[in-house]
Amino acid sequence: ILSRKPINYTGLDKPDAIFIMTDDGLAKVKNLIEDDTMIISDDILTVAAKNISSKPFSKKVGKRSAVLSAISYWISQTNIIPQEAFKEAIKPHKHADLLIKAIETPL
């Protein structure tokens, strides 16, 4: 959940976007997918939906960084926040160099 305001509830009944990297993840969110839900998935999955972008996230950056790469891709497609702000938010992490490399790796 991205918000400029405090987030008091982390459950969602109708997400705008869903990131799916594994079959287990698909099983957990399948009932939340609606016609207007944007889906960003790893290309190793078969997801039947209208608004889907399937990319080789895990092949390009590895399983551990796949969702981070997917979020970066989504940000670049929607301009929901500046890509530089996303990178700045990652910089304090102890593995910032690896994480930034993952979001900058071209798909």
Tab-separated table of C-alpha atoms in Angstrom, residues 25 38 51 53 74 94 101-102:
chain	number	residue	atom	x	y	z
A	25	GLY	CA	1.037	-16.022	-4.528
A	38	MET	CA	-3.659	-4.290	-12.923
A	51	ASN	CA	-4.856	-6.084	-17.396
A	53	SER	CA	1.964	-7.375	-17.734
A	74	TRP	CA	4.909	-0.713	-12.245
A	94	LYS	CA	21.998	-2.556	4.273
A	101	LYS	CA	20.829	-2.882	-9.165
A	102	ALA	CA	17.715	-5.086	-9.231
